[in-house]
Coordinates of C-alpha atoms in Angstrom, one line a residue:
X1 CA -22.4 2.6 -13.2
X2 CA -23.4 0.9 -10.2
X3 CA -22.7 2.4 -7.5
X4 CA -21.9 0.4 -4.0
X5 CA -24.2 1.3 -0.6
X6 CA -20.5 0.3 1.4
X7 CA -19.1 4.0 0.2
X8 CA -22.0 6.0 1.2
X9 CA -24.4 4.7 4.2
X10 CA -21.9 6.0 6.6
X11 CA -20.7 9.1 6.9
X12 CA -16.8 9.3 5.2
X13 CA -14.4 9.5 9.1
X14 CA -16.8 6.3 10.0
X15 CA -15.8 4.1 7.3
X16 CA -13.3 1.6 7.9
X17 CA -10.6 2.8 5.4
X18 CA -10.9 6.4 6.4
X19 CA -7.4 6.3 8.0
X20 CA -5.8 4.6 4.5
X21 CA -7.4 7.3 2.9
X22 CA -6.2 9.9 4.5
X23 CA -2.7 8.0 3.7
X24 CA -3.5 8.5 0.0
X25 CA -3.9 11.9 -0.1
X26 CA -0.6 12.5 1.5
X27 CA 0.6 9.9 -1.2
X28 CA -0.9 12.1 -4.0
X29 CA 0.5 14.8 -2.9
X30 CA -1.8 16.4 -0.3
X31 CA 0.2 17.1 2.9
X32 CA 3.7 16.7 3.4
X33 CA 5.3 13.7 5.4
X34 CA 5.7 14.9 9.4
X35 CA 8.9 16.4 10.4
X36 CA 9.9 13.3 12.4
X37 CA 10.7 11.3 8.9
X38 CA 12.4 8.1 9.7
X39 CA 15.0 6.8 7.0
X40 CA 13.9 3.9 7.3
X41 CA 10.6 2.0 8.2
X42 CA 10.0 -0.6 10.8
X43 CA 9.9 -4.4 10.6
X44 CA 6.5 -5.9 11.4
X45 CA 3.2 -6.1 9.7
X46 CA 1.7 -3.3 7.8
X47 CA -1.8 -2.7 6.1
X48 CA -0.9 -1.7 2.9
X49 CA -3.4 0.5 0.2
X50 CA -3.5 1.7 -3.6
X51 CA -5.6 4.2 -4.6
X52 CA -7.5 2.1 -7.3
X53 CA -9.4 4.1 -9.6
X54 CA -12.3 2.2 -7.7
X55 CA -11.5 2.7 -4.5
X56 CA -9.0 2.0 -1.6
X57 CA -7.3 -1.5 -2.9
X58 CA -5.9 -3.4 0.5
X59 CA -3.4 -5.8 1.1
X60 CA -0.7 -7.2 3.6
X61 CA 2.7 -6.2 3.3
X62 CA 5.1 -7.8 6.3
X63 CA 9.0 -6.2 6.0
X64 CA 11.5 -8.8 7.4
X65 CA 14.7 -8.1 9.1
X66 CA 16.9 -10.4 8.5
X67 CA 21.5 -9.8 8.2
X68 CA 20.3 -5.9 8.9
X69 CA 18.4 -5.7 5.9
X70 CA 14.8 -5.6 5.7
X71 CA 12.6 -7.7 2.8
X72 CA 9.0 -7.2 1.6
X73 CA 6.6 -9.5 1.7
X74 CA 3.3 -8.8 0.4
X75 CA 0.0 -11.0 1.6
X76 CA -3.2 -11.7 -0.2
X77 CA -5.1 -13.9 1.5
X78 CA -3.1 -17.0 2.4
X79 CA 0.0 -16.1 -0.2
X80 CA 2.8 -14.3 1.2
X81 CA 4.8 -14.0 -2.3
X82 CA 8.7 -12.2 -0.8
X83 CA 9.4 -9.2 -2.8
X84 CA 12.7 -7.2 -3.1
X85 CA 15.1 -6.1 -0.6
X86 CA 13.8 -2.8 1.1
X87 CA 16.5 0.4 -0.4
X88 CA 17.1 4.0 0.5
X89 CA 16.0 6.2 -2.8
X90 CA 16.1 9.7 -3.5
X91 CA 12.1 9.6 -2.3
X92 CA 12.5 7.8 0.4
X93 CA 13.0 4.7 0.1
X94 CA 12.1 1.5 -2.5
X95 CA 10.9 -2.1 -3.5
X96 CA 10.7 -4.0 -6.3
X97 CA 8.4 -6.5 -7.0
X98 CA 10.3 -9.4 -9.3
X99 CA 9.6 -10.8 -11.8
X100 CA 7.1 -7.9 -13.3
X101 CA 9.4 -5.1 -13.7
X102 CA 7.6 -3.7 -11.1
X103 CA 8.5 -1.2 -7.7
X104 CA 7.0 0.8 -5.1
X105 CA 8.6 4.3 -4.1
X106 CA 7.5 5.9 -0.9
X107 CA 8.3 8.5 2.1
X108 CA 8.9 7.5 5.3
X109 CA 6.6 9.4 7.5
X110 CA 5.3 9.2 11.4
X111 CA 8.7 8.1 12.5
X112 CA 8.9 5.2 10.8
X113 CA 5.1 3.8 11.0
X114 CA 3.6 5.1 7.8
X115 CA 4.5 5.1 3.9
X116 CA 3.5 7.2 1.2
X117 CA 4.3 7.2 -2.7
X118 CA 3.4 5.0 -5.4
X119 CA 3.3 1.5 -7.3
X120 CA 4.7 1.8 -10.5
X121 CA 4.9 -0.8 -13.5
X122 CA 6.9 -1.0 -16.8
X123 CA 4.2 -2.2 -19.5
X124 CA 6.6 -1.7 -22.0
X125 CA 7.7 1.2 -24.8
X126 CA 7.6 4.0 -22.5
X127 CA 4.1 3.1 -20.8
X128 CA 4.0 2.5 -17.1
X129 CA 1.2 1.7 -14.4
X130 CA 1.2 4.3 -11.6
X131 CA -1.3 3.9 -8.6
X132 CA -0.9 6.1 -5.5
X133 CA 0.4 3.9 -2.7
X134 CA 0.5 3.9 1.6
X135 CA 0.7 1.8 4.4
X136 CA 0.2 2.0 8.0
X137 CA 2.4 0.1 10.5
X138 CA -0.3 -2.6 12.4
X139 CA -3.3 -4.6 11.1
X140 CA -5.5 -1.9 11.2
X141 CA -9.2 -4.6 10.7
X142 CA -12.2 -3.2 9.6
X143 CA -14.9 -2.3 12.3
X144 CA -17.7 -4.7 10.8
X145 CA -20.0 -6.2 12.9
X146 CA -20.2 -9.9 13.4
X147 CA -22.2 -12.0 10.7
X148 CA -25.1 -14.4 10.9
X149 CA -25.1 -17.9 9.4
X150 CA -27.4 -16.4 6.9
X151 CA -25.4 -13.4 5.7
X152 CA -22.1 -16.1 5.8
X153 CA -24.2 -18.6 3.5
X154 CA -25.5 -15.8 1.3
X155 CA -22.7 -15.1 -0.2
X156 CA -20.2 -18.6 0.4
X157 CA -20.0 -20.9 -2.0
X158 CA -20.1 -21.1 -6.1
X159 CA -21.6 -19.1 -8.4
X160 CA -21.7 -18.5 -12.1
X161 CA -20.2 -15.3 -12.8
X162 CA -20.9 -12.9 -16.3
X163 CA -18.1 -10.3 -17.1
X164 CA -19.7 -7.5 -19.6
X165 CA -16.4 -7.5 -21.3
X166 CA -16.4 -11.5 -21.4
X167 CA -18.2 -13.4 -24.1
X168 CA -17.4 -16.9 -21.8
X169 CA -19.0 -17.2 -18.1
X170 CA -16.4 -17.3 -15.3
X171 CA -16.9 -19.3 -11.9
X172 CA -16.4 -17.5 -9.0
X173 CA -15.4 -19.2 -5.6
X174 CA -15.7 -17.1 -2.5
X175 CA -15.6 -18.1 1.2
X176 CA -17.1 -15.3 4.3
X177 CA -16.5 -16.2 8.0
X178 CA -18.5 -14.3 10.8
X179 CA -15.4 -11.6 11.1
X180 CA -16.3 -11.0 7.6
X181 CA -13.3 -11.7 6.3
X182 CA -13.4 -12.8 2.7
X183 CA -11.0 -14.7 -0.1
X184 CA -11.7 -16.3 -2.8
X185 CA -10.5 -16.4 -6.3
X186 CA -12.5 -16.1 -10.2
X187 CA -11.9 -19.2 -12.9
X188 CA -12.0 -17.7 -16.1
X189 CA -11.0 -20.0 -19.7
X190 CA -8.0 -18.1 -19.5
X191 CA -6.5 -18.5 -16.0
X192 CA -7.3 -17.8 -12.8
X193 CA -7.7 -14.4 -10.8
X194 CA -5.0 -15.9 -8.2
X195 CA -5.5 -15.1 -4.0
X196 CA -7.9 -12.4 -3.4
X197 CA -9.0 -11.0 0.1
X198 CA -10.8 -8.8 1.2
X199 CA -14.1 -8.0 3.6
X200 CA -18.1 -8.3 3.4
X201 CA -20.3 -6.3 5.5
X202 CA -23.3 -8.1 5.2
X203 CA -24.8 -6.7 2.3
X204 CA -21.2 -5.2 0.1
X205 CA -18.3 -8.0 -0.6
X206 CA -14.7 -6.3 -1.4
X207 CA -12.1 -8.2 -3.0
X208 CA -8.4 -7.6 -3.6
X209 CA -5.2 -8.6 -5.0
X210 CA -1.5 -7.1 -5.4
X211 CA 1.4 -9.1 -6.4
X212 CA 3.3 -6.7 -7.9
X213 CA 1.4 -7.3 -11.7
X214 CA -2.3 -7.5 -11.0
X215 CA -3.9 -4.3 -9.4
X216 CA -7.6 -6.1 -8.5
X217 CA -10.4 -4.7 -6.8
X218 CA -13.7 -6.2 -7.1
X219 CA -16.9 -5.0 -5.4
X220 CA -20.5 -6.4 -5.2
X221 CA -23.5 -5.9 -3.6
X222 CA -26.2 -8.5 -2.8
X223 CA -29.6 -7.6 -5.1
X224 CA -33.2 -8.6 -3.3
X225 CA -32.7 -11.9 -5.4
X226 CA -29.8 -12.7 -3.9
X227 CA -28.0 -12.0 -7.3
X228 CA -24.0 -10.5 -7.1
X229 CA -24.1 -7.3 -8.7
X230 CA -21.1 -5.0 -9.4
X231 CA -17.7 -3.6 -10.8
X232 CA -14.3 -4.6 -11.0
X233 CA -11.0 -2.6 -11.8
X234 CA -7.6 -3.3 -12.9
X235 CA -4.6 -1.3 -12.2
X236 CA -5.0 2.5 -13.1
X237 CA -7.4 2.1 -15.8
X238 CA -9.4 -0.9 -16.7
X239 CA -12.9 -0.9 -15.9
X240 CA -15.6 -4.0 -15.9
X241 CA -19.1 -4.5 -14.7
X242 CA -19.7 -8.2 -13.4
X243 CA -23.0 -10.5 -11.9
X244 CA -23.1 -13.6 -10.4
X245 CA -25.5 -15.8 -9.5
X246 CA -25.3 -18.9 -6.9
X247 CA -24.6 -22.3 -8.6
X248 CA -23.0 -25.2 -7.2
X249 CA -22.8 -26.8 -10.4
X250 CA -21.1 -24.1 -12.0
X251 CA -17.9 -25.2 -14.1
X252 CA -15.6 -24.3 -16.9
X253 CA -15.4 -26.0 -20.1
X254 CA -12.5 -28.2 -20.8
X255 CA -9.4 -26.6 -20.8
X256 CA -7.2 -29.3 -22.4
X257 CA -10.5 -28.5 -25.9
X258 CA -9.8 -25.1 -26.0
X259 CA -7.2 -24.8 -28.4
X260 CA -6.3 -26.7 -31.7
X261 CA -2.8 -27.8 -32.9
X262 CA -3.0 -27.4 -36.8
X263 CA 0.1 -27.4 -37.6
X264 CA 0.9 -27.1 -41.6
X265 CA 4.1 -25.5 -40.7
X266 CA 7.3 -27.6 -40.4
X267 CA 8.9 -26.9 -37.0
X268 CA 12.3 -26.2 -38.9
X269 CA 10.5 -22.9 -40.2
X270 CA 9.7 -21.5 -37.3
X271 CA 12.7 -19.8 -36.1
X272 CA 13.3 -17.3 -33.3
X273 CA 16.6 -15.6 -31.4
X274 CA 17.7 -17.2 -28.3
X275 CA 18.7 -15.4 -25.3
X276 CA 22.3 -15.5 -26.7
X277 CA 21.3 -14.4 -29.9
X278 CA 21.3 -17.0 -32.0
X279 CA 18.4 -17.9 -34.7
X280 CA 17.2 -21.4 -33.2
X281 CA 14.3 -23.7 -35.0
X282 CA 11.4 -25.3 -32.8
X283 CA 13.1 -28.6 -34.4
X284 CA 16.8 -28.1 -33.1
X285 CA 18.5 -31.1 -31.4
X286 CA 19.1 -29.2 -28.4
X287 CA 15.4 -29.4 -27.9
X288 CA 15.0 -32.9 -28.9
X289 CA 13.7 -35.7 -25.8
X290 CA 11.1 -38.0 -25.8
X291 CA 8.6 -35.9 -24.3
X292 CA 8.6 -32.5 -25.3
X293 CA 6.3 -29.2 -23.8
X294 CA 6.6 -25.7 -25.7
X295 CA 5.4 -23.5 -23.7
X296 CA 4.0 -19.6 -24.7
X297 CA 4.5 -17.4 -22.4
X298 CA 4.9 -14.0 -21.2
X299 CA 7.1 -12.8 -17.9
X300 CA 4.5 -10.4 -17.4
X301 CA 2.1 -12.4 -16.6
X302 CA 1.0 -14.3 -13.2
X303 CA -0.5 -16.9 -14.5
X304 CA 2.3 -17.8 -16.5
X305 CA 4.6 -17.1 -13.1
X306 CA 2.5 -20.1 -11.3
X307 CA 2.8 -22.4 -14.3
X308 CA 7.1 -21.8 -14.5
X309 CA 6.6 -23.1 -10.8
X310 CA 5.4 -26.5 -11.8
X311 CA 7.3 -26.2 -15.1
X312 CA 10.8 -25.7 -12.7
X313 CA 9.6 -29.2 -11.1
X314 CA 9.1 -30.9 -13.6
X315 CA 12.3 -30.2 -15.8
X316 CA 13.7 -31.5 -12.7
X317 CA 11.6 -34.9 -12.1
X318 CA 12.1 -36.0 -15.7
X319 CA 15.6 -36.4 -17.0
X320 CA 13.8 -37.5 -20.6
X321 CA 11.7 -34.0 -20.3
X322 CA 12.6 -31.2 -22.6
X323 CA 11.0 -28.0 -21.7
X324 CA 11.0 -25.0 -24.5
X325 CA 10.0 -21.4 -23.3
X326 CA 8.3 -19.3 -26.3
X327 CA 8.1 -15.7 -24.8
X328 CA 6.1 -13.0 -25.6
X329 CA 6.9 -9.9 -23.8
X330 CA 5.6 -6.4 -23.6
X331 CA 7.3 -3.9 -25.6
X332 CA 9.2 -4.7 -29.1
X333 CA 12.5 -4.0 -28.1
X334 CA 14.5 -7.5 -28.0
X335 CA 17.4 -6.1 -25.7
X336 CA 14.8 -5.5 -23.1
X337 CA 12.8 -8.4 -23.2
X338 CA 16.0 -10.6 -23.7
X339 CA 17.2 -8.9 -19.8
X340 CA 13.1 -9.3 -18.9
X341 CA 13.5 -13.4 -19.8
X342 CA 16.8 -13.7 -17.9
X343 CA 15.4 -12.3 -14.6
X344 CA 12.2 -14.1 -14.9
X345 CA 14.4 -17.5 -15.1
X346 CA 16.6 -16.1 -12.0
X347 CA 13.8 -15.5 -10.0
X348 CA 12.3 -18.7 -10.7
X349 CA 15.4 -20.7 -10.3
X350 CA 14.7 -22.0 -14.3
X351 CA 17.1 -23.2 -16.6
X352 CA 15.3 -24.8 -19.9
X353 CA 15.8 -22.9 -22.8
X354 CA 13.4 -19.7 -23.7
X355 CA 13.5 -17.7 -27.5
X356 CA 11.9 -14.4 -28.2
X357 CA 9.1 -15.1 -30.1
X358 CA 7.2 -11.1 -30.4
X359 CA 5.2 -9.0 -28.7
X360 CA 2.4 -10.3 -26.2
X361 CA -0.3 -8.8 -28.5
X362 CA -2.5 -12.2 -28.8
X363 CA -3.4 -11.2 -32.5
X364 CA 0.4 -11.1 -33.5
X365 CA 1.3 -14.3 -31.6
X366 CA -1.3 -16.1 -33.2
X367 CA 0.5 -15.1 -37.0
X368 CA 3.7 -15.9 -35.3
X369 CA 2.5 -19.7 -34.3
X370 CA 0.3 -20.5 -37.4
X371 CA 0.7 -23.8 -35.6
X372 CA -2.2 -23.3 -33.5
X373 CA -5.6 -22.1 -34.5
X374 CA -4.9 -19.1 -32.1
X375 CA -3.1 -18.1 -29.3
X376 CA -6.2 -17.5 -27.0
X377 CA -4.4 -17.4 -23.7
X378 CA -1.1 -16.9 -21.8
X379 CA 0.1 -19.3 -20.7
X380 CA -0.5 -21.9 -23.2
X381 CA 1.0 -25.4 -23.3
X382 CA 2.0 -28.1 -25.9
X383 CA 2.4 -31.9 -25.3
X384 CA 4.8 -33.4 -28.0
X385 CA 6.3 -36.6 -28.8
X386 CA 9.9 -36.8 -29.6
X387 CA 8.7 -37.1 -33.2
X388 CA 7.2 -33.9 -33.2
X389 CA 3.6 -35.1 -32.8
X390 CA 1.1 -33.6 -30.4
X391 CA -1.0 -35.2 -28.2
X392 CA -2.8 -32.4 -26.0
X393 CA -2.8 -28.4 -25.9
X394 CA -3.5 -27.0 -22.7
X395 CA -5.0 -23.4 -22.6
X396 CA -4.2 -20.6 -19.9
X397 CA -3.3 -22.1 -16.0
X398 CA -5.4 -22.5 -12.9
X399 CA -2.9 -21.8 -10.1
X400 CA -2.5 -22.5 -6.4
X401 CA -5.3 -20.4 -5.8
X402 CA -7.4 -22.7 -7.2
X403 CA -7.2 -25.5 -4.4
X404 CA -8.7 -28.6 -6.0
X405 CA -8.8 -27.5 -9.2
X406 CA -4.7 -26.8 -8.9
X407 CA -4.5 -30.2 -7.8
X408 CA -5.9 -31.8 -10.4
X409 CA -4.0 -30.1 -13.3
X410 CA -0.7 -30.8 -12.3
X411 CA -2.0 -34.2 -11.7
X412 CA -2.7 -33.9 -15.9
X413 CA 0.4 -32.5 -16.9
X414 CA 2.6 -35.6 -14.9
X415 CA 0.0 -38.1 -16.6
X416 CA 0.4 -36.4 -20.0
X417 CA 4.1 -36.2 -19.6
X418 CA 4.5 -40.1 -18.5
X419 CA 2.6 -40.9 -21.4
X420 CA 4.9 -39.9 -23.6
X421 CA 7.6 -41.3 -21.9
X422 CA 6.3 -44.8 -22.2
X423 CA 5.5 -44.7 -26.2
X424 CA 7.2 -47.0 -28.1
X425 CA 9.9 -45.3 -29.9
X426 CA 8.7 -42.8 -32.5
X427 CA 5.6 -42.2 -31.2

């Protein structure tokens, strides 16, 4: 596995992130929090840390007082996405992070200015993701030394981007000023990587992202060629191997061709249990408008999160609009995905209708909709007619990570929409 020159051409208390890691091993257990424990933490800014299988994974978390309570917020990049209320717990005290089922538990240590504990996600029957977890009270930056235009340039820009796991080529876009701060986001056919951040010392880029459901680290180095070579992990376990080379031509392929409606299956067949209960077909009149978008879906997933955003404003735009949620959630146990599906719409402030549909294994929900070829991607969207025709199928969502590219597809989905609104009647 390659490994990265950032973790070992200076000595271990020299590197920027020796203080976070100290953190973490009082997190995993290595030294016990100081006798001055506060109940509670402090409001202000922290620099936040999980120990990801590949390394220290950083991000911003901000706790906000506000009617004597404090709220999280945590900060990739340019996203502040708010969190849950901050709790006393039997360890200290507690977060969640809505709508992914999803918490942080930690001590209170150094009177109030440091945290210690864990992230921990329900993935369903019994599993759960558990990184360690601290945070220090302050920024705390990284001691790199100013960049040249050249460094800045080499590694700014577009570039075509092979995951080893990946049979399609990804685009990744990335962006270094002379601090060596770093963002940037991948475009994959299935979605985006949403806000990542992160640092390049002139020869290693770091990237990162926690919002509660993704657990991303990405690291590279720059070969003699100027080539991206390195690894990425995903929340406890997952492990990838990724290159990239600069190209400012670099693009996806069409996103609205990736998926094929076949239908063959009467809508009235196709029935699924509501939120109340109650066996529904794709064809009921409650679903029935001019324009019509079912939407497959899972809670657990961020992509899909970013699309319910636009879905939420467009249900609202278009009185002629009928929305239709078809969820596939982690785990097979309908009681707990039905409570899942009513949180996610909470949180998100939606009120279309959603039914269960299965599991979010892409092999079963591709059985389940023999409508399309395959389900290749959460989210995926269907444009329909008030007849029941189709007139596009949208794979997977580039969110507001994605800057132009954001802008653009919600640009589609209004013209798609007003299409349908102005057929004649019948389609």
């Amino acid at each position: 596995m390659f490994v990265s020159p950032y973790r070992t051409r200076r000595p271990p208390e020299e590197r920027p992130w020796a203080a976070l890691l100290a953190l973490l091993a009082v997190a995993c257990g290595g030294s016990e929090p100081a006798e001055d424990s506060a109940a509670m933490p402090r409001a202000g800014t922290w620099r936040a840390t999980l120990g990801s299988p590949g390394g220290p994974l950083t991000f911003g978390l901000e706790l906000v007082e506000a009617d004597g309570a404090l709220r999280a917020v945590l900060i990739n990049g340019e996203e502040r996405r708010p969190a849950g209320l901050v709790r006393e717990h039997a360890e200290g005290i507690a977060f969640d992070v809505p709508p992914y089922q999803s918490q942080i538990v930690a001590k209170v240590n150094e009177g109030g200015a440091a945290l210690s504990g864990r992230w921990e996600r329900d993935r369903g029957e019994g599993m759960r993701a558990v990184l360690p977890f601290a945070a220090v009270e302050g920024l705390h930056v990284p001691d790199v030394q100013p960049l040249t235009d050249e460094r800045i340039a080499a590694v700014s820009g577009r570039w075509r981007v092979r995951f080893a796991a990946d049979d399609d080529d990804a685009v990744g876009i990335f962006e270094v000023d002379a601090t060596g701060r770093a963002r940037g986001t991948f475009l994959t056919t299935l979605g985006d990587y949403r806000y990542l951040a992160g640092w390049f010392d002139g020869s290693v880029l770091r990237l990162a992202c926690f919002d509660g459901a993704h657990a991303f680290l990405f690291e590279a180095a720059i070969q003699e060629d100027g080539a991206l070579k390195g690894d990425f992990w995903s929340r406890d376990s997952y492990h990838d191997t990724w290159t990239a080379t600069k190209d400012a031509d670099a693009e996806l392929p069409d996103d609205f061709a990736l998926t094929s409606w076949v239908g063959g299956v009467p809508l009235s067949e196709l029935q699924f249990e509501g939120l109340d209960g109650e066996l529904r077909a794709l064809d009921d009149p409650e679903f029935a408008a001019p324009a019509r978008l079912l939407v497959v879906f899972g809670t657990w997933c961020p992509n899909c999160n970013d699309l319910t955003e636009l879905l939420v404003e467009l249900d609202e735009r278009y009185d002629d609009l009928a929305i239709l949620g078809l969820a596939f959630e982690m785990g097979d146990g309908l009681e707990e995905q039905r409570v899942a599906v009513r949180d996610y719409l909470a949180f998100h402030g939606a009120t279309y209708p959603v039914l269960l549909c299965g599991t979010s294994d892409k092999a079963a929900a591709s059985a389940t909709l023999p409508l399309l070829d395959r389900v290749r991607a959460y989210p995926t969207t269907v444009f329909m007619d008030g007849k029941g025709g189709v007139t596009a199928v949208h794979t997977g969502f580039s969110g507001p990570a994605t800057g132009v590219r954001h802008t653009r597809l919600r640009e589609r989905f209004e013209d798609e929409i007003e299409a349908l609104l102005v057929q004649p009647e019948g389609g």
